[in-house]
mmCIF file of C-alpha atoms in Angstrom:
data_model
loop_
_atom_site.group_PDB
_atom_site.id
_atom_site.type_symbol
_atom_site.label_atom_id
_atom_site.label_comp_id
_atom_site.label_asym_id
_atom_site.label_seq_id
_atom_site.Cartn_x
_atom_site.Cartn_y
_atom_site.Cartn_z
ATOM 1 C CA UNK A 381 -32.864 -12.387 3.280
ATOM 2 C CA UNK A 382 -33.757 -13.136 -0.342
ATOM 3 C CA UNK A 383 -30.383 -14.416 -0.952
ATOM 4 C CA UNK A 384 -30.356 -16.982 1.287
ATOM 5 C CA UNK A 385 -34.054 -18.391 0.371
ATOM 6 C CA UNK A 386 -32.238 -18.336 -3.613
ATOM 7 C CA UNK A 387 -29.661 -20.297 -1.984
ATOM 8 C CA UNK A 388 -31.993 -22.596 -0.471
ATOM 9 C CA UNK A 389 -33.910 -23.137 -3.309
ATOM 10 C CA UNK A 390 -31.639 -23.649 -5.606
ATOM 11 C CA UNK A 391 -29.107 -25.091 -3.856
ATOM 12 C CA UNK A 392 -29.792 -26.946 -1.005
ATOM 13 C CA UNK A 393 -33.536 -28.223 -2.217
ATOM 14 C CA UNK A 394 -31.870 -30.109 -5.238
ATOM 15 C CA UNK A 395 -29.060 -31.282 -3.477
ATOM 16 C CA UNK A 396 -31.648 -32.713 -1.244
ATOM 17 C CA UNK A 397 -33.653 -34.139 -3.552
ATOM 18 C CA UNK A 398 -31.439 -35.178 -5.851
ATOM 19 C CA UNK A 399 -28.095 -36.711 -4.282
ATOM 20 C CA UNK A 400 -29.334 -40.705 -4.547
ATOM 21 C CA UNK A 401 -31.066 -39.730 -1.498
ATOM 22 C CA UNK A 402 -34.254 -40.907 -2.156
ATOM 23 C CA UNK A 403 -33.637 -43.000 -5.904
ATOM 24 C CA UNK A 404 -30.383 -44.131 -7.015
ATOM 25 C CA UNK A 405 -28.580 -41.172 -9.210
ATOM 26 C CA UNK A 406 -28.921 -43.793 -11.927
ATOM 27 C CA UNK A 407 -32.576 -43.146 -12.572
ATOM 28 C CA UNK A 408 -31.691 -39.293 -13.456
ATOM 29 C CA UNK A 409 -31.314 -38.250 -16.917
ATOM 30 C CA UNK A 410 -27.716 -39.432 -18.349
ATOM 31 C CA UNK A 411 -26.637 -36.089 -18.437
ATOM 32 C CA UNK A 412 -26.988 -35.267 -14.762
ATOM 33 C CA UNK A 413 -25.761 -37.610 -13.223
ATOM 34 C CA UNK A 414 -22.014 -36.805 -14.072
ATOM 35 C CA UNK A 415 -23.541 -33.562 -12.116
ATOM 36 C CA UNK A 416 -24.610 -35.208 -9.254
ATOM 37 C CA UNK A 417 -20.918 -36.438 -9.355
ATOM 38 C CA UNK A 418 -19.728 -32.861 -8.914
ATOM 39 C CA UNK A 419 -21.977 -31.944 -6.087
ATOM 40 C CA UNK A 420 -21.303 -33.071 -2.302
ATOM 41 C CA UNK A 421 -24.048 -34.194 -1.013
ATOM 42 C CA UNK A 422 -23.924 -36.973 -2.807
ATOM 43 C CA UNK A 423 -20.557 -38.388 -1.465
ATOM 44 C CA UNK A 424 -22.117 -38.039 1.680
ATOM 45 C CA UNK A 425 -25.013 -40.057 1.211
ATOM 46 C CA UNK A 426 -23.156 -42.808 -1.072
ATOM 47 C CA UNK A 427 -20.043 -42.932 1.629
ATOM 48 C CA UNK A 428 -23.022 -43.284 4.527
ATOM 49 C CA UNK A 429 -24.757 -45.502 2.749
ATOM 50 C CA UNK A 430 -21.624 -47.835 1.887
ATOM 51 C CA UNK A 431 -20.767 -48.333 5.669
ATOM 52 C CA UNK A 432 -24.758 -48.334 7.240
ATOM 53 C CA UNK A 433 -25.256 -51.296 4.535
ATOM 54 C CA UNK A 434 -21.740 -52.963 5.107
ATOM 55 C CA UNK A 435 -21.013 -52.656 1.483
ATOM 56 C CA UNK A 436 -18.410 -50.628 1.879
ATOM 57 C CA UNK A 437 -16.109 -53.349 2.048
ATOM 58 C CA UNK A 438 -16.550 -54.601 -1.291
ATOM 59 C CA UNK A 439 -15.451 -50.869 -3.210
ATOM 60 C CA UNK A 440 -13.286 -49.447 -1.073
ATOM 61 C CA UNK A 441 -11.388 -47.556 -3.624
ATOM 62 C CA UNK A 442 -14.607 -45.870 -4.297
ATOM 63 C CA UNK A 443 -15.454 -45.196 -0.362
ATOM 64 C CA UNK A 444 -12.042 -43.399 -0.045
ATOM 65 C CA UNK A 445 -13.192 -41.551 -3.411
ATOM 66 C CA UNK A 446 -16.061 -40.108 -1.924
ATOM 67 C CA UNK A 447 -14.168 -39.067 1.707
ATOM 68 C CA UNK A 448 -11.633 -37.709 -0.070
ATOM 69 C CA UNK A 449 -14.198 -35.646 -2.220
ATOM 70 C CA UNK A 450 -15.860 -34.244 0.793
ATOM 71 C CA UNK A 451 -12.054 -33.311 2.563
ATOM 72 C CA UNK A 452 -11.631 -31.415 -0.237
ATOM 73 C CA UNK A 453 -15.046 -29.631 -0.232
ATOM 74 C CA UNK A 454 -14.634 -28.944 3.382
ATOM 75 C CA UNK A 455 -11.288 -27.701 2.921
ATOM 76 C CA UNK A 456 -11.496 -25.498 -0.113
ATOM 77 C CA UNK A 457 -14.861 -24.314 1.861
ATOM 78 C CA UNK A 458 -13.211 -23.323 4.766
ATOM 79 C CA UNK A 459 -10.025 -21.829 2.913
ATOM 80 C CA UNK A 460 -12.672 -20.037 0.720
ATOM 81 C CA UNK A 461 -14.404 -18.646 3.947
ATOM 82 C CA UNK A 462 -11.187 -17.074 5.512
ATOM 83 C CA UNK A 463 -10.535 -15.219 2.617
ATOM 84 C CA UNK A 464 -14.133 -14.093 1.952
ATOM 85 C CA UNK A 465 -14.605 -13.412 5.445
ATOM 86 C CA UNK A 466 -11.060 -11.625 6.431
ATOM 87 C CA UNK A 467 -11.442 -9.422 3.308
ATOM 88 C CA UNK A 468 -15.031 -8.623 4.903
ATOM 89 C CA UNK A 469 -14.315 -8.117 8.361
ATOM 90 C CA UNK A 470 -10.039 -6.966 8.258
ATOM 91 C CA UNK A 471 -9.605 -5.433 5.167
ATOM 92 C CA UNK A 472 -13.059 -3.906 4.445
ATOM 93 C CA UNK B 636 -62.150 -11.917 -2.440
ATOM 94 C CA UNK B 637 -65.229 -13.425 -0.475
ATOM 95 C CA UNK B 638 -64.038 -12.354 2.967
ATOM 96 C CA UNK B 639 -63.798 -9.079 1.559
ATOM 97 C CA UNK B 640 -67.764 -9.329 0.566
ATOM 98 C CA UNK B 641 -69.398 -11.644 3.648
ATOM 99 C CA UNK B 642 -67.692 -9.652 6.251
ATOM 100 C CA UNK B 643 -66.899 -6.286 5.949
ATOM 101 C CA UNK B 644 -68.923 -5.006 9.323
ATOM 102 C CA UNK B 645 -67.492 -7.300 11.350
ATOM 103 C CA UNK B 646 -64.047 -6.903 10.068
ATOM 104 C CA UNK B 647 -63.650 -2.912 10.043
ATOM 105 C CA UNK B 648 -64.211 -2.953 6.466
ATOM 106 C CA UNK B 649 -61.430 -3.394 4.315
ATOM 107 C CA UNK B 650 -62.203 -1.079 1.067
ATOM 108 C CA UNK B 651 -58.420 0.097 0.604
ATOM 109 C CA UNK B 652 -57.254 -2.861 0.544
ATOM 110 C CA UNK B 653 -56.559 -2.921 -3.152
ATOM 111 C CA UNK B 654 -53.901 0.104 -2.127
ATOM 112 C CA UNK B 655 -51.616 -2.507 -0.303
ATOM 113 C CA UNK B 656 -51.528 -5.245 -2.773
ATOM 114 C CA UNK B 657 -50.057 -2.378 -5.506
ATOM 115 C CA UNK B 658 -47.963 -1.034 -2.878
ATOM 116 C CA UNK B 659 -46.502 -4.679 -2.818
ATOM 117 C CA UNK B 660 -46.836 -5.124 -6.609
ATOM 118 C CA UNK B 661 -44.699 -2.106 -6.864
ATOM 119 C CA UNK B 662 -42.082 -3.536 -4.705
ATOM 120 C CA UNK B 663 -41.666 -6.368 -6.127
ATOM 121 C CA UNK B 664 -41.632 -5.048 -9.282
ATOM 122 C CA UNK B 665 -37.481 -4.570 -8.738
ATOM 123 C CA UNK B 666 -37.372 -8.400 -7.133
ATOM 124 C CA UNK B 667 -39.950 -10.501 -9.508
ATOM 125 C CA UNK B 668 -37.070 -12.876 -9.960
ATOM 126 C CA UNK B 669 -37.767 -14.010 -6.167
ATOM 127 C CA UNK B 670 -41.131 -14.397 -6.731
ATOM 128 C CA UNK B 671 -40.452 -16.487 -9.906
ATOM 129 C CA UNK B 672 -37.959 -18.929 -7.787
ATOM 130 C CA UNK B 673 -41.191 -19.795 -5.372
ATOM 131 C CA UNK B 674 -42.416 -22.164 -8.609
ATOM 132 C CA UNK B 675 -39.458 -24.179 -8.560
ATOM 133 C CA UNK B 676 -39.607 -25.606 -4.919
ATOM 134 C CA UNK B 677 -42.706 -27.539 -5.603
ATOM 135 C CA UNK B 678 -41.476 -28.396 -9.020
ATOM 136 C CA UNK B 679 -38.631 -29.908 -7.449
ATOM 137 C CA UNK B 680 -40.293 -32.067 -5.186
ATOM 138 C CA UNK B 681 -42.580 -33.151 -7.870
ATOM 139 C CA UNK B 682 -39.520 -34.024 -10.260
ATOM 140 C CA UNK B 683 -37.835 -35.858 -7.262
ATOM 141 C CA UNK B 684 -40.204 -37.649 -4.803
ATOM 142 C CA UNK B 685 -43.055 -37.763 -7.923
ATOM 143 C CA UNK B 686 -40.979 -39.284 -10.670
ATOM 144 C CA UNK B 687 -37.804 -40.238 -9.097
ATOM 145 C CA UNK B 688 -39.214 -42.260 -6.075
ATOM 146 C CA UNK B 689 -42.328 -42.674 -7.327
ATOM 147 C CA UNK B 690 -40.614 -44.511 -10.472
ATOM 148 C CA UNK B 691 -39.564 -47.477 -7.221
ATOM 149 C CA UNK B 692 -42.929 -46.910 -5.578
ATOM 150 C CA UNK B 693 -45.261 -47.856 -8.680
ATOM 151 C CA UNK B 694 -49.031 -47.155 -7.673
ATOM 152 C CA UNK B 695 -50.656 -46.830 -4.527
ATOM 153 C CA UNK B 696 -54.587 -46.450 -3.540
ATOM 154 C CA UNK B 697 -56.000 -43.134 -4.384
ATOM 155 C CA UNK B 698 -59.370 -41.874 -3.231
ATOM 156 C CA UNK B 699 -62.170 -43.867 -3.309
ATOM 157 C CA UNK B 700 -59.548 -46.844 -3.661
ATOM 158 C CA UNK B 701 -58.443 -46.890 -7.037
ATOM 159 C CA UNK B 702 -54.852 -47.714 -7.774
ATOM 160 C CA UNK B 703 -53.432 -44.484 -9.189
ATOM 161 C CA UNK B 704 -49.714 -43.504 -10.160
ATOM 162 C CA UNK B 705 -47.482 -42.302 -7.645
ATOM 163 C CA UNK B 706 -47.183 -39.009 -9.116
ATOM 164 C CA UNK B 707 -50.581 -38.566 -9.654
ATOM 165 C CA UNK B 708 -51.058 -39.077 -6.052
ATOM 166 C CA UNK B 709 -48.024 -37.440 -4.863
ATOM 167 C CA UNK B 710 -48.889 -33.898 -7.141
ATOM 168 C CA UNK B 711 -51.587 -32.887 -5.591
ATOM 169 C CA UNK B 712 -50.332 -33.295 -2.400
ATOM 170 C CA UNK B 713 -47.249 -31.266 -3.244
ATOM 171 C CA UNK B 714 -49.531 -28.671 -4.842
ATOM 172 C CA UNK B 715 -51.587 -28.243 -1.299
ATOM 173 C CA UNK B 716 -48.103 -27.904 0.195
ATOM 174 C CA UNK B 717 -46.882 -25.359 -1.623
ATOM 175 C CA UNK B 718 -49.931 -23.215 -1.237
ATOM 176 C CA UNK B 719 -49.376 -23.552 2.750
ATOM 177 C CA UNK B 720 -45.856 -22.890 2.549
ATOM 178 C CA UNK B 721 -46.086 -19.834 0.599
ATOM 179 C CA UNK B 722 -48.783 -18.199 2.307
ATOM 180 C CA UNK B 723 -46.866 -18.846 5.656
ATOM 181 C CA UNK B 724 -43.442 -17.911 4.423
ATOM 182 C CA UNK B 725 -45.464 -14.492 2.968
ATOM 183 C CA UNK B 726 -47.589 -13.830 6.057
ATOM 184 C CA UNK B 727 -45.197 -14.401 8.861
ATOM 185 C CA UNK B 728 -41.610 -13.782 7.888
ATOM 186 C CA UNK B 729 -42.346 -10.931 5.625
ATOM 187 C CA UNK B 730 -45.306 -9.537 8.040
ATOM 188 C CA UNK B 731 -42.474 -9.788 10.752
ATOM 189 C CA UNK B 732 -40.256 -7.853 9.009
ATOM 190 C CA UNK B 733 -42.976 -4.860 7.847
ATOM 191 C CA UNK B 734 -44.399 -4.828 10.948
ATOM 192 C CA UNK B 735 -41.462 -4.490 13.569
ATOM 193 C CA UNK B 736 -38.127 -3.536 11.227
ATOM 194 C CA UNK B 737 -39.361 -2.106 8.665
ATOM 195 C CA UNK B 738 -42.704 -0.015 10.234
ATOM 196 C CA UNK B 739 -44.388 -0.190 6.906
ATOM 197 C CA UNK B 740 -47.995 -0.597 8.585
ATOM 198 C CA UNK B 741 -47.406 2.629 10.699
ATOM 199 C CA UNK B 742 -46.271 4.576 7.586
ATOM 200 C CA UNK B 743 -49.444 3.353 6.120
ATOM 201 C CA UNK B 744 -52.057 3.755 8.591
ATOM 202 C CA UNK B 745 -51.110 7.462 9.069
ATOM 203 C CA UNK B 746 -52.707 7.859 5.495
ATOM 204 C CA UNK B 747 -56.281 6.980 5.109
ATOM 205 C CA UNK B 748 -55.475 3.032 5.372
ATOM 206 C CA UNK B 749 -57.239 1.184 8.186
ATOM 207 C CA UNK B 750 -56.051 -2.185 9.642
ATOM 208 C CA UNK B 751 -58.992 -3.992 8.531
ATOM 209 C CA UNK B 752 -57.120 -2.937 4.999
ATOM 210 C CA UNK B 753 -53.727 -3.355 5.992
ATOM 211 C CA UNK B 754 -54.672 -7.386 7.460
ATOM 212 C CA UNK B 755 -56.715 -7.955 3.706
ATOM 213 C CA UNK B 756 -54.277 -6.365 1.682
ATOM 214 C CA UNK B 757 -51.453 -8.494 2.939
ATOM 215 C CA UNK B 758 -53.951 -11.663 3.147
ATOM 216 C CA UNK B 759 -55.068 -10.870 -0.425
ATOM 217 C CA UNK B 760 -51.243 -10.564 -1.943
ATOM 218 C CA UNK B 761 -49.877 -13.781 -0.069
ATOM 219 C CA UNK B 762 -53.076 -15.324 -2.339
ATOM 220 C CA UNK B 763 -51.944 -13.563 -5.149
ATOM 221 C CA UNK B 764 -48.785 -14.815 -5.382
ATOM 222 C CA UNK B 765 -50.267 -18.494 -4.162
ATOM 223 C CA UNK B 766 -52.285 -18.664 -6.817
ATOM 224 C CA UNK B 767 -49.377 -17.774 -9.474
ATOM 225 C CA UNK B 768 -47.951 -20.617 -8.379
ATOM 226 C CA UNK B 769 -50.650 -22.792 -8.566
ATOM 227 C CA UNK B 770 -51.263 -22.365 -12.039
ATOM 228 C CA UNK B 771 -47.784 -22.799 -13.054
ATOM 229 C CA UNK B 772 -47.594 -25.661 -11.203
ATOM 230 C CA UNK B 773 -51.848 -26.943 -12.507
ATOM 231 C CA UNK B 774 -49.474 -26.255 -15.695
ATOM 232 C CA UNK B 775 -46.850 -28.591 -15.150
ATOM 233 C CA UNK B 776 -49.011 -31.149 -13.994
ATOM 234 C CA UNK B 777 -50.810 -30.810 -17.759
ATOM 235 C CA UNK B 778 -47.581 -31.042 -19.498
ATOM 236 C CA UNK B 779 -46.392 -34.194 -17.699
ATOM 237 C CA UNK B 780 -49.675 -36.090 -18.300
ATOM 238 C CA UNK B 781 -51.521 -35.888 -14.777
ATOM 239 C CA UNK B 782 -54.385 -34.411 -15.777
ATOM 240 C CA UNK B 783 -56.816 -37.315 -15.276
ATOM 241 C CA UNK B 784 -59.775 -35.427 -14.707
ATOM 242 C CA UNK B 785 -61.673 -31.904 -15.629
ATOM 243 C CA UNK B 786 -62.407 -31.540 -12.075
ATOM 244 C CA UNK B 787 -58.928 -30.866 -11.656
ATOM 245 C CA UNK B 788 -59.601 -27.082 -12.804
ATOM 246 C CA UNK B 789 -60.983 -26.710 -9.543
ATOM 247 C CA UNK B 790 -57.572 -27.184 -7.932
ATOM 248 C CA UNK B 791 -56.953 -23.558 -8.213
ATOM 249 C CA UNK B 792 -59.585 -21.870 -6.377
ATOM 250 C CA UNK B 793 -58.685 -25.210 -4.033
ATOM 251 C CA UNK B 794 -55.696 -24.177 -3.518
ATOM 252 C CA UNK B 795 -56.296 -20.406 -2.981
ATOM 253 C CA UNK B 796 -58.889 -21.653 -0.431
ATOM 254 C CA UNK B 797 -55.436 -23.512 1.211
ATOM 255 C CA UNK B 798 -53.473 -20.222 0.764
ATOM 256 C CA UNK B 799 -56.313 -17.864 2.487
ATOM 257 C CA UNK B 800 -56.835 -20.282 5.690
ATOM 258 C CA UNK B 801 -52.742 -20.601 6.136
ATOM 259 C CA UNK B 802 -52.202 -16.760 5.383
ATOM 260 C CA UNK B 803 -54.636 -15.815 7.879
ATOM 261 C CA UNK B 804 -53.837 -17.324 10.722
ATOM 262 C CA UNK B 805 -50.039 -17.342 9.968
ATOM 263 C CA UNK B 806 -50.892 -13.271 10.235
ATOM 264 C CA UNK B 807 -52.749 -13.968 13.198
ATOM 265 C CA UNK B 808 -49.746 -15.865 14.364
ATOM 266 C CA UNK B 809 -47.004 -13.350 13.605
ATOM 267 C CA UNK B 810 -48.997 -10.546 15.302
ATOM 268 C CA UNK B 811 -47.975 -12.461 19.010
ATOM 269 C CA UNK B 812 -44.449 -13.157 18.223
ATOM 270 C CA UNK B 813 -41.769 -11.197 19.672
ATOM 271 C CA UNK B 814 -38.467 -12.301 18.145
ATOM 272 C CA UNK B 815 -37.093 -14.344 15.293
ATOM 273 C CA UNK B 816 -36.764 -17.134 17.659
ATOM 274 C CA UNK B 817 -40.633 -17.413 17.743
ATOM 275 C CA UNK B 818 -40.148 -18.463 14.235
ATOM 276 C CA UNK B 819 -39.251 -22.032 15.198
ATOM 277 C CA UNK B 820 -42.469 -22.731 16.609
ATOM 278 C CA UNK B 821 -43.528 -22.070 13.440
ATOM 279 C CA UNK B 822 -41.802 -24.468 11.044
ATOM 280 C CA UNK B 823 -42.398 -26.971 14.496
ATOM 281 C CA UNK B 824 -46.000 -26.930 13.191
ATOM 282 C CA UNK B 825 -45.528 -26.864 9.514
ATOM 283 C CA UNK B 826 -42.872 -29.042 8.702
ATOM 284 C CA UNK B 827 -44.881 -31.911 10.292
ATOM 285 C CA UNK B 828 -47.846 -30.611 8.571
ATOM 286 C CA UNK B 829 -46.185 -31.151 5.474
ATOM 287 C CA UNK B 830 -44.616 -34.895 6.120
ATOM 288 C CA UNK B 831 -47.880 -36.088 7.999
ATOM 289 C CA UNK B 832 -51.144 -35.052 6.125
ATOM 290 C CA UNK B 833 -51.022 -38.168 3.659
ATOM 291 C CA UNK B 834 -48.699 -35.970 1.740
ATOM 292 C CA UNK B 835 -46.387 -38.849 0.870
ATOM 293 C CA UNK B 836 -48.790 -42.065 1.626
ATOM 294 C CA UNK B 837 -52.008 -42.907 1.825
ATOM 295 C CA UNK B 838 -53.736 -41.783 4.952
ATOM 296 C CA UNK B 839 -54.851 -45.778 5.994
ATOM 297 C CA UNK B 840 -51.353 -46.113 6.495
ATOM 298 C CA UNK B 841 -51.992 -45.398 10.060
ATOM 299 C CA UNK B 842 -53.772 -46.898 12.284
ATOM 300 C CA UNK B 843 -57.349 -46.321 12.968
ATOM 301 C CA UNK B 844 -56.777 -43.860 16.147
ATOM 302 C CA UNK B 845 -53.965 -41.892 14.680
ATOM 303 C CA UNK B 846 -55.965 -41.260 11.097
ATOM 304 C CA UNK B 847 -58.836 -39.427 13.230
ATOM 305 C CA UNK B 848 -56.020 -37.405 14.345
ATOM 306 C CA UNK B 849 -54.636 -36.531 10.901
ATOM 307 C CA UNK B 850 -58.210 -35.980 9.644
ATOM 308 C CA UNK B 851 -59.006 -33.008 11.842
ATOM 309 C CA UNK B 852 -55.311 -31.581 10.737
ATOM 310 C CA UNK B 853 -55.775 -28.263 8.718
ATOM 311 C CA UNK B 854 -53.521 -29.098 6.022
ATOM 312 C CA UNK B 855 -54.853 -32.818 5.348
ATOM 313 C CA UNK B 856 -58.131 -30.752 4.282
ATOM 314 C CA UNK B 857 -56.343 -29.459 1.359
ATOM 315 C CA UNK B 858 -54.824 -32.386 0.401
ATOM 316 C CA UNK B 859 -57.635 -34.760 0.310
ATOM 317 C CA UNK B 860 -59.312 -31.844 -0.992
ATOM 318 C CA UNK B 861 -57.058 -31.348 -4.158
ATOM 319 C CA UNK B 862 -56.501 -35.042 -4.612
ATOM 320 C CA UNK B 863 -59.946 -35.880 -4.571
ATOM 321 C CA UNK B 864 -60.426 -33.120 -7.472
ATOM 322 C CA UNK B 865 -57.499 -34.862 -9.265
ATOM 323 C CA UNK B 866 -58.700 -38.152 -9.733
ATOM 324 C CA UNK B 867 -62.304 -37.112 -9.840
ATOM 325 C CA UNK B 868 -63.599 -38.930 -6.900
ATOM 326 C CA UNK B 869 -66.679 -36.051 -5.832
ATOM 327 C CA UNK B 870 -68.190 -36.252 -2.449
ATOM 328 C CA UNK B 871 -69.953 -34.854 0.185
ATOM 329 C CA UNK B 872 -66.523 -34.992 2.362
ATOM 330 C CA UNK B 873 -64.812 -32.072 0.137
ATOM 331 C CA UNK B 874 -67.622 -29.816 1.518
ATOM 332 C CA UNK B 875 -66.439 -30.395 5.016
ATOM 333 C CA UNK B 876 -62.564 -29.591 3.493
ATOM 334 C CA UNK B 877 -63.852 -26.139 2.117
ATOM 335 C CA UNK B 878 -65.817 -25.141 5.270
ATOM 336 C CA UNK B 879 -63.564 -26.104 7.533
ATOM 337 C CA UNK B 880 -60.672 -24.059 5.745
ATOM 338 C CA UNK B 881 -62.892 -21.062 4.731
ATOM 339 C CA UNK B 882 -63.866 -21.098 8.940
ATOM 340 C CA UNK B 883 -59.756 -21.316 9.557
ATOM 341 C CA UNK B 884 -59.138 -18.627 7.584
ATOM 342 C CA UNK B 885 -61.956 -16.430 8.827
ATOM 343 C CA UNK B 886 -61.252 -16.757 12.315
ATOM 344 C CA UNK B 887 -57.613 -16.316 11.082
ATOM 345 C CA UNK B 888 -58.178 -12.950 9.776
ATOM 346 C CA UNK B 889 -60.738 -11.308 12.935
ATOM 347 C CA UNK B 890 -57.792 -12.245 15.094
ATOM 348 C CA UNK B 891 -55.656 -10.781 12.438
ATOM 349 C CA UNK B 892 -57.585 -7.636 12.530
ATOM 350 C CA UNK B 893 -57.782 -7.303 16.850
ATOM 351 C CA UNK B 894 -54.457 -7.894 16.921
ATOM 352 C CA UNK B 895 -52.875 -5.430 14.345
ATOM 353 C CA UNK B 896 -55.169 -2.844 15.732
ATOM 354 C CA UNK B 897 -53.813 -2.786 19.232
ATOM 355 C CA UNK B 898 -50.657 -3.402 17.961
ATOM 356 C CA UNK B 899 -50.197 -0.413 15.280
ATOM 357 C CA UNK B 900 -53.047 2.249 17.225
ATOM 358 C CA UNK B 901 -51.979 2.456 21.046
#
């Protein structure tokens, strides 16, 4: 149970709070926001945000940048998850 | 402790009480580090909404209508949050957990232990660790320059006052539910609390009706409460706040105390 509320508040709070979600990522310090590049929430928001506003348009080198981030979180997630989860549930 | 000096007849005393909070202090002596991670939640917020919106937001009318920094309106807020949140997340999740997994309460009422000390113990630990993390974050506040007044001191108690009234009744709560599930209804009645008691914006942002509504809300008392004490602006209003959450969290805690004792001694 503790776990999880470490994971929330550590994890998902800041992502939250800081992904450009509520102030552009250019207002954070200069040396997190090559962090905020790192972290996927922020795709999400700036690849929403692109198409909502209809500026996606304009960069869309930068909007396939951003999906292509979050394919590649989802995937290694998932591949991750098998092989936590398998060596858990099969193996264990 | 005043509940523990108005009311002790009415509230079938309460003298061990001091037993439970060391029996939690001893507990978490193994797990401080969780109790350490609480302070960074409102810390966050206050880095984020306080200084990253606020820096788009600029001022906006603080009590009494002077134009005040967003942060130094947003803080205080945040601070009255925090001391709900905790007290809830302490009195019903955890209380859950002792009362129905764990069967702490029964191992502890076969000693000399009655409810009345079981219901204050717990109460007076979820304040405890409330008020640790009020005065990191009164702390904070200092250290980023939004200390505009000496009232501000009084935040503390202010916010223990929050803590007590939410712990109590979250007890009170958690002594009806029957599964997680129940939990929901829970966070359906703070999570609004939190986004709706002129947390984030003034409350004359609504209109006239719907600001009656958020006045008689229990955790808009805190706010206005510790805002008020923030920028200094003293009036007769932030009696009402403190009676009206000192009543919440008496009521809180004789329901508290029925409740565990048909609960725990069938």
């Amino acid at each position: 149970m503790e776990k999880f509320n470490a994971v929330f508040r550590f994890g998902i709070t800041p992502l939250f709070l800081f992904s450009g979600t509520f102030f552009p990522i250019e207002s954070l310090p200069a040396f997190l926001q090559p962090i905020a590049w790192l972290t996927p929430l922020y795709h999400g928001v700036a690849l929403s945000r692109g198409l909502s506003l209809g500026t996606a348009a304009e960069e869309p080198l930068l909007m396939l940048a951003h999906a292509a981030i979050l394919v590649a979180f989802a995937a290694a997630g998932a591949a991750a998850a098998v092989r936590t989860i398998s060596a858990r549930l099969v193996r264990g | 402790m005043t509940a523990l000096r108005l009311t002790p007849p009415l509230l079938l005393g309460g003298r061990r009480a001091g037993l439970m909070i060391e029996r939690n202090l001893y507990v978490y002596r193994r797990t401080w580090i969780v109790i350490f991670s609480g302070f960074f939640e409102p810390l966050f917020y206050l880095l984020g909404i306080g200084f990253g919106l606020g820096a788009l937001i600029g001022t906006v009318t603080g009590p009494g209508g002077q134009e005040i920094s967003y942060q130094l309106f947003v803080a205080p807020a945040l601070l009255a949050s925090a001391s709900m949140n905790g007290a809830i997340m302490e009195s019903t999740f955890n209380v859950f957990f002792k009362l129905n997994y764990q069967k702490t309460y029964d191992a502890i009422l076969s000693t000399p232990m009655s409810v009345g000390d079981v219901a204050l113990g717990e109460i007076g630990w979820a304040l405890i660790r409330g008020g640790l993390y009020a005065v990191g974050f009164l702390v904070v506040m200092a250290l980023l320059g939004l200390w505009a007044s000496p009232w501000l001191i009084l935040a503390l108690p202010a916010a223990l006052l929050v803590g007590f009234a939410f712990a109590a009744v979250g007890m009170a709560a958690t002594s009806f539910m029957r599964t997680w599930q129940d939990f929901d209804l829970i966070q359906l009645v703070i999570l609004p609390l939190f986004l709706f008691s002129a947390t984030f914006y003034p409350l004359e942002t609504y209109p006239e009706a719907l600001q009656w509504v958020v006045r008689v809300t229990p955790l808009y008392q805190g706010v206005d409460l510790i805002r008020s004490l923030a920028v200094g602006h003293i009036t007769p209003v932030l009696l009402v706040h403190v009676v009206y959450l000192a009543a919440m969290g008496l009521i809180g805690l004789a329901i508290t105390n029925r409740r565990l004792g048909k609960l725990l001694l069938k």
